[in-house]
Every structure is written in C-alpha cells, then in structure tokens.
Short mmCIF file of C-alpha atoms and ligand atoms in Angstrom, two decimals:
data_model
loop_
_atom_site.label_atom_id
_atom_site.label_comp_id
_atom_site.label_asym_id
_atom_site.label_seq_id
_atom_site.Cartn_x
_atom_site.Cartn_y
_atom_site.Cartn_z
CA UNK A 1 -28.94 -7.88 -22.72
CA UNK A 2 -31.55 -7.10 -25.36
CA UNK A 3 -33.29 -10.34 -26.47
CA UNK A 4 -35.37 -10.80 -29.62
CA UNK A 5 -37.89 -12.96 -27.67
CA UNK A 6 -39.16 -9.78 -25.95
CA UNK A 7 -40.03 -8.15 -29.27
CA UNK A 8 -42.54 -10.41 -30.97
CA UNK A 9 -44.42 -8.35 -33.57
CA UNK A 10 -42.29 -5.26 -32.95
CA UNK A 11 -38.93 -6.43 -34.27
CA UNK A 12 -38.17 -2.85 -35.38
CA UNK A 13 -37.90 -1.86 -31.70
CA UNK A 14 -35.43 -4.72 -31.21
CA UNK A 15 -33.18 -3.21 -33.90
CA UNK A 16 -33.44 0.25 -32.31
CA UNK A 17 -32.56 -1.21 -28.92
CA UNK A 18 -29.64 -3.27 -30.22
CA UNK A 19 -28.22 -0.01 -31.53
CA UNK A 20 -28.85 1.82 -28.25
CA UNK A 21 -27.28 -0.95 -26.18
CA UNK A 22 -24.17 -1.24 -28.34
CA UNK A 23 -23.69 2.49 -28.69
CA UNK A 24 -24.45 3.51 -25.10
CA UNK A 25 -22.18 0.85 -23.61
CA UNK A 26 -19.27 2.14 -25.65
CA UNK A 27 -20.12 5.81 -25.31
CA UNK A 28 -20.57 5.74 -21.55
CA UNK A 29 -17.45 3.68 -20.98
CA UNK A 30 -15.34 5.98 -23.19
CA UNK A 31 -16.65 9.32 -21.98
CA UNK A 32 -16.37 8.22 -18.33
CA UNK A 33 -12.61 8.10 -18.77
CA UNK A 34 -12.63 11.88 -19.21
CA UNK A 35 -15.82 13.16 -17.54
CA UNK A 36 -16.61 12.75 -13.83
CA UNK A 37 -20.35 12.74 -14.46
CA UNK A 38 -22.35 11.08 -17.25
CA UNK A 39 -26.02 11.91 -17.78
CA UNK A 40 -28.61 10.07 -19.87
CA UNK A 41 -31.80 11.98 -20.76
CA UNK A 42 -34.77 10.11 -22.21
CA UNK A 43 -37.47 12.57 -23.28
CA UNK A 44 -40.05 9.91 -24.23
CA UNK A 45 -39.09 7.11 -21.91
CA UNK A 46 -42.10 4.80 -21.89
CA UNK A 47 -42.27 1.93 -21.02
CA UNK A 48 -43.90 1.33 -24.36
CA UNK A 49 -45.17 -2.22 -25.13
CA UNK A 50 -42.54 -3.61 -22.78
CA UNK A 51 -42.74 -7.38 -22.26
CA UNK A 52 -39.74 -7.79 -19.98
CA UNK A 53 -40.40 -7.37 -16.27
CA UNK A 54 -36.93 -5.92 -15.72
CA UNK A 55 -37.50 -3.38 -18.55
CA UNK A 56 -34.58 -4.83 -20.50
CA UNK A 57 -36.61 -4.13 -23.65
CA UNK A 58 -36.97 -0.39 -23.03
CA UNK A 59 -34.63 2.47 -23.88
CA UNK A 60 -34.33 3.58 -20.25
CA UNK A 61 -33.68 -0.01 -19.03
CA UNK A 62 -30.92 -0.37 -21.61
CA UNK A 63 -29.41 2.99 -20.69
CA UNK A 64 -29.48 2.35 -16.95
CA UNK A 65 -27.70 -0.95 -17.46
CA UNK A 66 -25.07 0.73 -19.62
CA UNK A 67 -24.51 3.38 -16.95
CA UNK A 68 -24.29 0.76 -14.22
CA UNK A 69 -21.85 -1.40 -16.19
CA UNK A 70 -19.50 1.49 -16.98
CA UNK A 71 -19.65 2.76 -13.41
CA UNK A 72 -18.66 -0.67 -12.06
CA UNK A 73 -15.83 -1.09 -14.58
CA UNK A 74 -14.34 2.30 -13.73
CA UNK A 75 -14.83 1.76 -10.02
CA UNK A 76 -12.84 -1.48 -10.24
CA UNK A 77 -10.10 0.58 -11.89
CA UNK A 78 -10.16 3.06 -8.99
CA UNK A 79 -12.18 5.79 -10.69
CA UNK A 80 -15.50 6.98 -9.30
CA UNK A 81 -17.79 8.42 -11.97
CA UNK A 82 -21.24 9.82 -11.17
CA UNK A 83 -24.02 8.47 -13.36
CA UNK A 84 -27.48 10.03 -13.68
CA UNK A 85 -30.60 9.36 -15.72
CA UNK A 86 -33.43 11.85 -16.26
CA UNK A 87 -36.50 10.10 -17.62
CA UNK A 88 -39.62 11.85 -18.88
CA UNK A 89 -42.99 10.21 -19.59
CA UNK A 90 -46.26 12.03 -20.16
CA UNK A 91 -48.71 9.11 -20.10
CA UNK A 92 -50.05 8.44 -16.61
CA UNK A 93 -50.14 4.63 -16.86
CA UNK A 94 -46.70 4.38 -18.44
CA UNK A 95 -45.32 6.79 -15.85
CA UNK A 96 -46.63 4.61 -13.02
CA UNK A 97 -44.51 1.76 -14.34
CA UNK A 98 -41.53 4.02 -14.91
CA UNK A 99 -41.65 5.63 -11.51
CA UNK A 100 -39.77 3.53 -8.99
CA UNK A 101 -37.23 2.20 -11.47
CA UNK A 102 -34.60 4.08 -9.46
CA UNK A 103 -34.87 1.55 -6.60
CA UNK A 104 -33.39 -1.08 -8.86
CA UNK A 105 -30.39 1.13 -9.64
CA UNK A 106 -29.22 2.52 -6.27
CA UNK A 107 -25.78 3.31 -7.71
CA UNK A 108 -27.32 5.74 -10.25
CA UNK A 109 -29.21 8.98 -9.62
CA UNK A 110 -32.54 8.44 -11.39
CA UNK A 111 -35.05 11.28 -11.69
CA UNK A 112 -38.42 10.76 -13.37
CA UNK A 113 -40.83 13.42 -14.64
CA UNK A 114 -44.57 12.78 -15.23
CA UNK A 115 -44.68 15.56 -17.78
CA UNK A 116 -44.52 16.71 -21.33
CA UNK A 117 -40.87 16.57 -22.38
CA UNK A 118 -40.72 20.20 -23.47
CA UNK A 119 -42.10 21.30 -20.11
CA UNK A 120 -39.59 19.20 -18.18
CA UNK A 121 -36.62 20.18 -20.35
CA UNK A 122 -35.75 23.60 -18.81
CA UNK A 123 -35.54 22.03 -15.32
CA UNK A 124 -33.49 19.12 -16.60
CA UNK A 125 -31.07 21.41 -18.42
CA UNK A 126 -30.61 23.52 -15.27
CA UNK A 127 -30.06 20.41 -13.15
CA UNK A 128 -27.32 18.93 -15.33
CA UNK A 129 -23.95 20.25 -14.14
CA UNK A 130 -22.14 22.07 -16.95
CA UNK A 131 -19.14 19.76 -16.64
CA UNK A 132 -21.19 16.57 -17.15
CA UNK A 133 -21.32 14.71 -20.45
CA UNK A 134 -24.92 14.20 -21.60
CA UNK A 135 -26.57 11.87 -24.08
CA UNK A 136 -30.08 12.93 -25.13
CA UNK A 137 -32.49 10.37 -26.57
CA UNK A 138 -35.54 11.85 -28.29
CA UNK A 139 -37.93 9.10 -29.33
CA UNK A 140 -41.41 10.58 -29.77
CA UNK A 141 -44.26 8.38 -30.92
CA UNK A 142 -45.43 10.77 -33.61
CA UNK A 143 -43.60 13.12 -35.91
CA UNK A 144 -44.94 16.59 -35.04
CA UNK A 145 -42.21 18.49 -33.32
CA UNK A 146 -40.81 22.01 -33.51
CA UNK A 147 -37.10 21.36 -33.71
CA UNK A 148 -36.35 24.92 -32.57
CA UNK A 149 -38.03 24.04 -29.25
CA UNK A 150 -35.04 21.79 -28.59
CA UNK A 151 -32.50 24.52 -29.39
CA UNK A 152 -31.16 24.97 -25.83
CA UNK A 153 -30.77 21.23 -25.46
CA UNK A 154 -29.15 20.77 -28.86
CA UNK A 155 -26.70 23.63 -28.26
CA UNK A 156 -25.48 22.21 -24.93
CA UNK A 157 -21.74 21.49 -25.07
CA UNK A 158 -20.38 18.08 -23.99
CA UNK A 159 -23.46 16.44 -25.45
CA UNK A 160 -24.67 14.07 -28.12
CA UNK A 161 -28.16 13.38 -29.36
CA UNK A 162 -30.08 10.61 -31.07
CA UNK A 163 -33.45 11.64 -32.48
CA UNK A 164 -35.86 9.06 -33.83
CA UNK A 165 -36.99 10.55 -37.15
CA UNK A 166 -40.27 8.81 -38.06
CA UNK A 167 -39.47 8.61 -41.75
CA UNK A 168 -42.50 6.62 -42.86
CA UNK A 169 -44.95 9.21 -41.49
CA UNK A 170 -42.83 12.23 -42.39
CA UNK A 171 -42.34 11.06 -45.96
CA UNK A 172 -46.10 10.89 -46.41
CA UNK A 173 -46.67 14.20 -44.64
CA UNK A 174 -44.01 15.89 -46.81
CA UNK A 175 -46.16 15.34 -49.92
CA UNK A 176 -49.40 16.62 -48.41
CA UNK A 177 -50.74 20.00 -49.37
CA UNK A 178 -52.74 20.69 -46.22
CA UNK A 179 -51.41 23.92 -44.61
CA UNK A 180 -51.23 22.60 -41.01
CA UNK A 181 -49.32 19.51 -42.15
CA UNK A 182 -47.01 21.61 -44.34
CA UNK A 183 -46.32 23.86 -41.38
CA UNK A 184 -45.67 20.81 -39.16
CA UNK A 185 -43.05 19.36 -41.51
CA UNK A 186 -41.42 22.79 -41.93
CA UNK A 187 -41.14 23.09 -38.15
CA UNK A 188 -39.62 19.64 -37.85
CA UNK A 189 -37.12 20.19 -40.68
CA UNK A 190 -36.40 23.93 -40.71
CA UNK A 191 -33.17 23.74 -42.76
CA UNK A 192 -31.82 21.88 -45.76
CA UNK A 193 -34.07 23.26 -48.49
CA UNK A 194 -35.79 19.90 -48.72
CA UNK A 195 -38.99 21.10 -50.44
CA UNK A 196 -37.10 22.45 -53.45
CA UNK A 197 -34.94 19.31 -53.57
CA UNK A 198 -37.99 17.03 -53.45
CA UNK A 199 -39.70 19.02 -56.18
CA UNK A 200 -36.57 18.82 -58.30
CA UNK A 201 -36.30 15.07 -57.69
CA UNK A 202 -39.99 14.71 -58.54
CA UNK A 203 -39.15 15.57 -62.18
CA UNK A 204 -36.97 12.45 -62.31
CA UNK A 205 -39.44 10.18 -60.51
CA UNK A 206 -37.54 9.69 -57.26
CA UNK A 207 -37.12 6.31 -55.60
CA UNK A 208 -38.10 6.09 -51.93
CA UNK A 209 -34.35 5.95 -51.21
CA UNK A 210 -33.93 9.36 -52.97
CA UNK A 211 -36.74 10.86 -50.90
CA UNK A 212 -35.27 9.45 -47.73
CA UNK A 213 -31.86 10.88 -48.56
CA UNK A 214 -33.34 14.35 -49.14
CA UNK A 215 -35.51 14.41 -46.00
CA UNK A 216 -33.03 12.77 -43.66
CA UNK A 217 -30.10 14.87 -44.92
CA UNK A 218 -32.17 18.01 -44.38
CA UNK A 219 -33.10 16.88 -40.89
CA UNK A 220 -29.43 16.15 -40.14
CA UNK A 221 -28.54 19.60 -41.44
CA UNK A 222 -31.22 21.09 -39.17
CA UNK A 223 -29.78 19.29 -36.13
CA UNK A 224 -26.26 20.37 -37.07
CA UNK A 225 -27.28 23.98 -37.70
CA UNK A 226 -29.34 24.48 -34.56
CA UNK A 227 -27.00 22.54 -32.28
CA UNK A 228 -23.67 23.47 -33.91
CA UNK A 229 -22.79 19.81 -34.38
CA UNK A 230 -19.82 18.86 -36.52
CA UNK A 231 -20.95 15.39 -37.58
CA UNK A 232 -24.39 13.97 -38.19
CA UNK A 233 -25.30 10.50 -39.39
CA UNK A 234 -28.29 8.20 -39.42
CA UNK A 235 -29.08 4.53 -39.32
CA UNK A 236 -32.32 3.35 -40.89
CA UNK A 237 -34.61 0.80 -39.29
CA UNK A 238 -36.71 -1.13 -41.81
CA UNK A 239 -40.15 -2.60 -41.33
CA UNK A 240 -39.76 -6.16 -39.96
CA UNK A 241 -40.62 -7.95 -43.21
CA UNK A 242 -41.12 -5.46 -46.04
CA UNK A 243 -38.14 -3.56 -47.41
CA UNK A 244 -39.55 -0.15 -46.47
CA UNK A 245 -37.80 2.27 -44.16
CA UNK A 246 -39.81 2.79 -40.99
CA UNK A 247 -37.68 5.24 -39.04
CA UNK A 248 -34.19 6.69 -38.98
CA UNK A 249 -32.12 7.15 -35.85
CA UNK A 250 -30.46 10.52 -36.47
CA UNK A 251 -27.28 11.08 -34.55
CA UNK A 252 -25.29 14.26 -33.88
CA UNK A 253 -21.89 14.65 -32.27
CA UNK A 254 -19.00 17.10 -32.15
CA UNK A 255 -16.36 14.40 -31.88
CA UNK A 256 -14.63 12.26 -34.46
CA UNK A 257 -14.45 9.44 -31.91
CA UNK A 258 -18.26 9.61 -31.68
CA UNK A 259 -18.83 9.22 -35.40
CA UNK A 260 -16.31 6.36 -35.51
CA UNK A 261 -18.12 4.52 -32.71
CA UNK A 262 -21.51 5.23 -34.29
CA UNK A 263 -20.46 3.56 -37.56
CA UNK A 264 -18.88 0.56 -35.80
CA UNK A 265 -22.15 -0.02 -33.93
CA UNK A 266 -24.32 0.70 -36.95
CA UNK A 267 -22.66 -1.98 -39.06
CA UNK A 268 -23.17 -4.55 -36.29
CA UNK A 269 -26.81 -3.47 -36.01
CA UNK A 270 -27.40 -3.74 -39.75
CA UNK A 271 -26.00 -7.29 -39.65
CA UNK A 272 -28.29 -8.15 -36.75
CA UNK A 273 -31.24 -6.53 -38.53
CA UNK A 274 -30.59 -8.57 -41.69
CA UNK A 275 -30.59 -11.79 -39.62
CA UNK A 276 -33.71 -10.83 -37.67
CA UNK A 277 -35.63 -9.85 -40.78
CA UNK A 278 -34.70 -13.11 -42.53
CA UNK A 279 -35.91 -15.11 -39.53
CA UNK A 280 -39.08 -13.03 -39.17
CA UNK A 281 -39.89 -13.43 -42.87
CA UNK A 282 -39.44 -17.20 -42.64
CA UNK A 283 -41.57 -17.43 -39.50
CA UNK A 284 -44.40 -15.38 -40.99
CA UNK A 285 -44.31 -17.30 -44.29
CA UNK A 286 -44.22 -20.55 -42.36
CA UNK A 287 -47.21 -19.47 -40.30
CA UNK A 288 -49.13 -18.97 -43.55
CA UNK A 289 -47.99 -22.08 -45.46
CA UNK A 290 -46.45 -24.45 -42.92
CA UNK A 291 -43.54 -25.16 -45.31
CA UNK A 292 -40.47 -24.27 -43.30
CA UNK A 293 -37.67 -25.92 -45.37
CA UNK A 294 -38.76 -24.31 -48.62
CA UNK A 295 -38.59 -20.81 -47.13
CA UNK A 296 -35.26 -21.44 -45.42
CA UNK A 297 -33.65 -22.54 -48.67
CA UNK A 298 -35.23 -19.58 -50.48
CA UNK A 299 -33.50 -17.33 -47.98
CA UNK A 300 -30.14 -19.08 -48.51
CA UNK A 301 -30.37 -18.34 -52.21
CA UNK A 302 -31.27 -14.67 -51.81
CA UNK A 303 -28.47 -12.18 -52.62
CA UNK A 304 -26.97 -10.52 -49.60
CA UNK A 305 -28.49 -7.04 -49.74
CA UNK A 306 -26.47 -5.74 -46.83
CA UNK A 307 -23.15 -6.84 -48.33
CA UNK A 308 -24.09 -5.09 -51.56
CA UNK A 309 -25.12 -1.93 -49.71
CA UNK A 310 -21.85 -1.85 -47.76
CA UNK A 311 -19.81 -2.46 -50.91
CA UNK A 312 -21.56 0.49 -52.60
CA UNK A 313 -20.89 2.62 -49.51
CA UNK A 314 -17.17 1.76 -49.64
CA UNK A 315 -16.95 2.71 -53.32
CA UNK A 316 -18.76 6.03 -52.72
CA UNK A 317 -16.61 6.72 -49.66
CA UNK A 318 -13.41 6.22 -51.64
CA UNK A 319 -14.50 8.82 -54.21
CA UNK A 320 -15.55 11.24 -51.44
CA UNK A 321 -12.28 10.71 -49.60
CA UNK A 322 -10.18 11.49 -52.69
CA UNK A 323 -12.25 14.55 -53.40
CA UNK A 324 -11.59 15.96 -49.93
CA UNK A 325 -7.82 15.69 -50.35
CA UNK A 326 -6.29 18.76 -52.03
CA UNK A 327 -3.87 18.57 -54.91
CA UNK A 328 -0.11 19.11 -54.52
CA UNK A 329 1.21 21.54 -53.13
CA UNK A 330 -1.69 21.90 -50.63
CA UNK A 331 -1.83 19.42 -47.76
CA UNK A 332 -4.40 18.11 -45.30
CA UNK A 333 -4.10 15.86 -42.25
CA UNK A 334 -5.66 12.41 -42.48
CA UNK A 335 -7.72 13.03 -39.32
CA UNK A 336 -9.20 16.18 -40.82
CA UNK A 337 -10.72 14.07 -43.56
CA UNK A 338 -11.80 10.64 -42.29
CA UNK A 339 -14.49 11.85 -39.82
CA UNK A 340 -16.26 13.73 -42.63
CA UNK A 341 -16.19 10.67 -44.86
CA UNK A 342 -17.57 8.53 -42.02
CA UNK A 343 -20.33 11.01 -41.35
CA UNK A 344 -21.54 10.62 -44.97
CA UNK A 345 -20.94 6.93 -45.62
CA UNK A 346 -21.61 3.65 -43.82
CA UNK A 347 -18.13 2.25 -43.26
CA UNK A 348 -15.62 1.85 -40.46
CA UNK A 349 -12.45 3.82 -39.84
CA UNK A 350 -10.59 0.57 -40.49
CA UNK A 351 -12.08 0.57 -44.03
CA UNK A 352 -10.89 4.12 -44.69
CA UNK A 353 -7.45 3.20 -43.34
CA UNK A 354 -7.28 0.38 -45.87
CA UNK A 355 -8.54 2.61 -48.69
CA UNK A 356 -5.88 5.22 -47.80
CA UNK A 357 -3.10 2.61 -47.76
CA UNK A 358 -4.19 1.25 -51.14
CA UNK A 359 -4.49 4.71 -52.75
CA UNK A 360 -0.96 5.41 -51.53
CA UNK A 361 0.31 2.18 -53.09
CA UNK A 362 -1.45 3.02 -56.34
CA UNK A 363 0.28 6.41 -56.34
CA UNK A 364 -2.99 8.37 -56.17
CA UNK A 365 -2.21 9.83 -52.74
CA UNK A 366 1.04 11.07 -51.26
CA UNK A 367 1.54 10.87 -47.49
CA UNK A 368 4.39 13.04 -46.28
CA UNK A 369 4.79 11.54 -42.84
CA UNK A 370 4.27 7.83 -43.54
CA UNK A 371 6.74 5.89 -41.39
CA UNK A 372 8.54 2.72 -42.36
CA UNK A 373 6.66 -0.51 -41.62
CA UNK A 374 3.36 1.37 -41.04
CA UNK A 375 0.47 -0.42 -42.78
CA UNK A 376 -2.21 2.22 -42.21
CA UNK A 377 -1.97 5.98 -41.66
CA UNK A 378 -1.89 7.79 -38.32
CA UNK A 379 -4.22 10.78 -37.89
CA UNK A 380 -1.45 13.36 -38.06
CA UNK A 381 -0.08 12.18 -41.43
CA UNK A 382 -0.30 14.96 -43.99
CA UNK A 383 -1.53 14.00 -47.42
CA UNK A 384 -2.15 15.39 -50.89
CA UNK A 385 -3.37 14.15 -54.25
CA UNK A 386 -0.58 13.45 -56.71
C1 SAM B 1 -42.09 5.46 -28.84
S1 SAM B 1 -42.51 5.47 -27.15
C2 SAM B 1 -40.93 5.45 -26.38
C3 SAM B 1 -40.21 4.20 -26.42
C4 SAM B 1 -38.92 4.19 -25.65
N1 SAM B 1 -38.08 5.36 -25.96
C5 SAM B 1 -38.17 2.93 -25.97
O1 SAM B 1 -37.40 2.91 -26.96
O2 SAM B 1 -38.33 1.96 -25.22
C6 SAM B 1 -42.97 7.12 -26.84
C7 SAM B 1 -43.36 7.39 -25.40
O3 SAM B 1 -43.41 8.81 -25.23
C8 SAM B 1 -44.57 9.14 -24.47
N2 SAM B 1 -44.90 10.52 -24.86
C9 SAM B 1 -45.61 10.94 -25.92
N3 SAM B 1 -45.61 12.29 -25.98
C10 SAM B 1 -44.87 12.73 -24.96
C11 SAM B 1 -44.45 14.01 -24.52
N4 SAM B 1 -44.85 15.10 -25.16
N5 SAM B 1 -43.64 14.11 -23.45
C12 SAM B 1 -43.23 12.99 -22.80
N6 SAM B 1 -43.61 11.75 -23.15
C13 SAM B 1 -44.40 11.61 -24.22
C14 SAM B 1 -45.58 8.10 -24.86
O4 SAM B 1 -46.55 7.94 -23.83
C15 SAM B 1 -44.71 6.85 -25.03
O5 SAM B 1 -44.60 6.13 -23.83
#
C-alpha cells in the first residue's frame, strides 16, 4: 500500500499514487470480470525519486500490485485472467532499476523497454492482443508533447488513459509569445480553441482557476477528439503546501462505469490530499517556529475548503442535470444523463441519485417508470422536465 512516509518532500507524488492505487485496483478487478487479458502500459515508468525498496512508491509498482491482487481474487473464484505490464523508461540509470522487476511478479508478464516512449509504442501496440483491455499511463516529466503522436494509442478500443497534464508549466508556457513555445503548446492541446478563450478571459482578469478550466477542458477535448472518448475528467494535484495547482491527471474513458469509478476514487483522493496538506503545512511551520500546538489549532479553525468545493460542485451538477433533461413530451433515460454530469462535475453517482429523487419529490422532474418503494432511480427510468 502507498505510504506517505515514502514521499517526504514530494507529497504531490503521494496524492498521484493514492489515486492510481485506488483507481487501478477497482478498474482491474472490474474489467477482469469481462476481459480475459488486462494490460497496463506505463510510458514514463521511472523509478523516479523512489525511496521504497519494493517500488511501492512508483506507478509501475502500484500497477503491478493491482494486477497481482485482481488476478489472485479472480483465480480464487475459478477464473484465470492474464495480466501484463509494458513499462518504458528512457533514462539508463532508472532503467537499470526498472529492469528485473518482472522477477518479483512471476504471475504477470512484465516487459520493459529502455527506450523513448514514442519509439516503443508501435511495438507495444502490436503486441497487445486486440481483445485485451488496456490502461495507458502517460506521466512525462516535462510538458512538451505532440498529442497527435499518441493518436494510434488513444484510438485503441477497450482502453482507458490517464495523462499527467503538467498544468503549472503549461499555464506559464501558454502566455509566452516565443514561437517555439507557442508551437509546443499548440501541439500538446490541438483542440478546444483555448487561445481565443484565454484571450477573452484576459479581458475579465481571469483567476488561475479560470485559466486552469480553459486549458484543462481544451486538453480533455483534445483527448476525446483524437481518441473518440465519450467521457473525460480530471483531478487536480496541488502543491504540497501552497494552494496552487501543480498538475492535473486527465482521464478518458468510453464507459459510464469508468467515469463513476473515477469520481468515487477522486473524492477519496481529495480527502486524503486535504489531510496530507494540512499535516505537511503544520510540519513545515513547526520546523520554522517550533510551535506545534498553535499551528494545529490554527488548522482546526480553518474552513473546510474541500467541503465547500464539493458543495459548489453538487449545486452546479444539479443545474447541469436539469438542463440535460428535455421538457415534456420529450423523454430521456436517466443513464443517458448521469455519466455526462459526472464527467463535468466532482460528485458521485449516489449524489446524482439523491438529487434526482429530490427533484422528483419537488415536482421538477417526472419519472415515467419509477416503481413503488424505490428511493433512487434505475438507469432505464425515463424522465422529463415538468
Ligand atoms: C515523472 S517521472 C515518472 C514517474 C512515474 N510514472 C511514477 O509515477 O512513479 C518521468 C520518467 O520518464 C522518464 N522519461 C522522460 N522522457 C522519456 C521518454 N521520452 N520516454 C520514456 N521515458 C522517459 C524519465 O527518465 C523519468 O524516469
């Protein structure tokens, strides 16, 4: 299990890895019920600043454990699922540590590539059987990347992707007027009309949250357009102590179940991040002043930013949900709407269920198929605005 003790001074990586661990464990377990072969591809595997000798603080270590766990669970239930991991690392020293990891996971096929990810990708894509389900993790150290170079990977069916979008760097690069940098950002975010939107926002003096929304939405649109993904979402990782966004884990899937699981995991991660940041802030302040109790009580008095953020998300989601439901006499199924709301707002399916039940009680929504004694809607229930 991922442990904060391994991440001293790089608590942001802890948050990223808590997300990966939670999400991959659920994803692999779920998809292995339907697919006979699950593949994890890590294009920038590392190890990178790893402190744990079993690589439990690296993306590939976390993924291999998730694959192993799901394999064992299904095996105990009488189902044999093949699990593979393709790990790419360009740096010679890092690769030396990566190479050989397979010996520790004899139940999983592990292939490593001492190469540039884009060079290794065609071979990897040919090696993955078409019937396998694949999760791609793209976690480059920098931000320069031609997204179109990933087109074949992004278009692969039975796949999902998480791309680490280095927001802090990209945000700065997006304002620079140097032609090579401008070209770089255009290649990374080829769709979404973000330059015009940023310029427009500039007239109003945008907050950093506005800029993030514009850039990250455009990047999500680029992933969705190139890869023909139905749902994209992101979770932001903040700097360990300041309130600035450092990077955004951008996620793309074609399945409603995927977006549901993503949000469930994200909310847990945000809670963990809030706790970690509070502790890190106290520790760093304590290191400077030596006055532990004062800082702890200061933290107790601070308003709960996360609660406020989630409350705002629920309110926005309710408005978006209502807007997606057509007026009488048109109808739409509940499960045609909730995945789109989840892909835009940070809340759980359970929250939308409750919103739907309340809107029905308030007479704002009509559900044609609502059965007696049901407290929340089923996916097939047809609904309309009254
Ligand atoms: C941010 S670190 C990866 C961290 C890892 N994904 C994790 O979460 O534990 C990026 C890694 O990618 C490697 N790298 C950089 N450029 C690469 C490329 N073009 N192809 C493959 N690996 C690359 C770096 O050497 C570094 O180890």
